[in-house]
Amino acid sequence: MANFVLKSRRILIQGKLTDAALVVQGGRFISIEQNAQRPFPGLDVLDVGERVVLPGLLDCHVHLNEPGRTDWEGFETGTRAAAAGGVTTLVDMPLNSIPATTTVEGQRRKAEAAKGRCHTDYAFWGGVVPGNAHELEHMAAEGVVGFKCFLCPSGVDEFPHVSKSDLEGAMPVLARLGVPLIVHAELEDEASPTPKASRAYAGYLESRPRRFEDDAIRMMIDLCRRTRCRVHIVHLSSADALEDIKKARAEALPFSAETCPHYLTFSAEEIPDGATAYKCAPPIREAENRERLWEGLKGGVISLLVSDHSPCAPALKKLEAGDFRAAWGGISSLQLGLSILWTGAKRRGVSLAQLSGWMAQAPALLTGLSRRKGEIAVGRDADFVVFDPDADFVVEPKALRHRHKVTPYEGQKLMGQVAQTFLRGDCIFDAKNPNLTREPRGKFLPRGGYP
Ligand SMILES: [Zn+2]
């Protein structure tokens, strides 16, 4: 592990871009000196000049699908893509791998599959499913950062959704353990049309109305109030729910929400018929909804940004038939998140410091990893991204390190390019030599940090 000095005119420290020199030793930042002009004898200096240095991103919503569906993605390919996108820690979702991470045994199988194969640090979410209440405490003891549940079918049989009464059993347990419950919040009802085989995006959008999310979120606020379990809504799409979330937060309930690049970038009006690369659940909604999500971020109602990278084998996207009902729902963007969001942020007057708060600091707090991750500060891990905010590029599938290259961002022009990514002081990605084979150095992080 190298000891060196990192210098830049623009390092994000305590929310401000600062001219500084940081000494990295033993994989951590050990000192920060503003406007340092002095020499650092005996240490190599990495001077990145005007390039911005941001804390490494913590993407706490990623589906790597290993073991069991490794033909969809995998720890090796997924974390390599993450590193190229400036992500230094990711948290893998408990479903789409087989077995699902809903038992201690499933958790151990996943830990075994990930060991020695990750280019970023990594952690796991556990799952709450009907009948696994007796597993929760043991899984928390083995280090999951929290638990996920679905309020509607998840898309895979091995991860069934929970009822309100399942949650009334599980949430007091999670509250006692002090870990968050993260929720896929869509509550289906009879009044919505059954999805038909369809190439029209409008048909798909209609089948998952905003009401599904709004009803689910109201139910979760009520459960949060009664149990005091920390609740976090994943991939919020309906801007109509913002008012209720705002009230819950004003009431000081332990309640938060995240959204994703696709909800902040695309709009239902522009999705071409048959373009199933855009299919995800909840769905991408109208442009008016998208702008309100940005307002929700700016106003502090939404506090996190994550990729929800959820790829599948390309055949399952049914790209040729373009059938929205039959296609797998999930969007690939792990490698592109920072550039996608910077492109949208810049246009709306949002700063890099705000973006970094949503993509590094807030996710570290949610996952209990903030002692080591999420900020550039003395004592934290030397995880950082060297970023060129004014460079632009066009998304070309061949430059993606995801296992499969299907993404709705293909051909998009994005602002801001990751030049280098460092994990605990080691370079894990360099745009000048993107295909260099590197030894995977990622470590497993239990809630709270390293063992
Ligand atoms: Zn997801």
Coordinates of N, CA, C and O and ligand atoms in Angstrom, one line a residue, residues 61-63 93 95-96 148 150 184 234-235 258 260 281 306-310 329-330, ligand 1:
H61 N -27.1 0.5 -3.8 CA -28.2 -0.2 -4.4 C -27.8 -0.8 -5.8 O -27.9 -0.2 -6.8
V62 N -27.2 -2.0 -5.7 CA -26.6 -2.6 -6.8 C -27.0 -4.1 -6.8 O -27.0 -4.7 -5.8
H63 N -27.4 -4.6 -8.0 CA -27.7 -6.1 -8.1 C -26.6 -6.7 -8.9 O -26.5 -6.5 -10.1
M93 N -27.6 -6.1 -3.4 CA -29.0 -6.4 -3.0 C -29.2 -7.8 -2.7 O -28.5 -8.7 -3.2
L95 N -31.5 -9.9 -3.5 CA -32.2 -10.7 -4.4 C -31.6 -10.7 -5.8 O -30.8 -9.8 -6.1
N96 N -32.0 -11.7 -6.6 CA -31.5 -12.0 -7.9 C -30.3 -12.9 -7.9 O -30.0 -13.6 -8.8
K148 N -33.8 -5.5 3.2 CA -34.7 -5.1 2.2 C -36.0 -5.9 2.1 O -35.9 -7.1 2.4
F150 N -39.9 -6.2 -0.2 CA -40.8 -5.8 -1.3 C -42.2 -5.8 -0.8 O -42.6 -6.7 -0.1
H184 N -38.9 -1.7 -1.2 CA -39.5 -1.5 -2.6 C -40.9 -1.2 -2.4 O -41.7 -2.0 -2.1
V234 N -36.5 2.8 -1.3 CA -35.6 2.7 -2.5 C -36.2 3.2 -3.7 O -37.5 3.2 -3.9
H235 N -35.4 3.6 -4.7 CA -35.8 4.1 -6.0 C -37.2 4.7 -6.1 O -38.1 4.3 -6.8
E258 N -34.5 7.5 -1.5 CA -33.5 7.6 -2.6 C -34.2 7.7 -3.9 O -35.3 7.2 -4.1
C260 N -32.9 7.5 -8.4 CA -31.9 6.9 -9.3 C -31.7 7.8 -10.6 O -32.6 8.5 -11.0
A281 N -38.9 -0.9 -12.5 CA -40.1 -0.8 -11.7 C -39.6 -0.2 -10.3 O -38.7 -0.7 -9.7
V306 N -28.6 6.6 -5.9 CA -28.0 5.2 -6.1 C -28.3 4.8 -7.6 O -29.2 5.3 -8.2
S307 N -27.5 3.8 -8.1 CA -27.7 3.4 -9.5 C -29.0 2.5 -9.6 O -29.6 2.6 -10.7
D308 N -29.2 1.6 -8.7 CA -30.1 0.5 -8.9 C -29.7 -0.2 -10.2 O -30.6 -0.6 -11.0
H309 N -28.4 -0.5 -10.3 CA -27.9 -1.2 -11.4 C -28.5 -2.6 -11.4 O -28.3 -3.4 -10.4
S310 N -29.3 -3.0 -12.4 CA -30.0 -4.3 -12.3 C -30.1 -4.9 -13.7 O -31.1 -4.9 -14.4
G329 N -37.4 -6.2 -16.0 CA -37.3 -4.8 -15.6 C -36.0 -4.5 -14.8 O -35.8 -5.1 -13.8
G330 N -35.2 -3.6 -15.3 CA -33.9 -3.3 -14.7 C -33.0 -2.5 -15.6 O -33.0 -2.8 -16.8
Ligands
ZN1 ZN -33.1 -2.7 -7.2

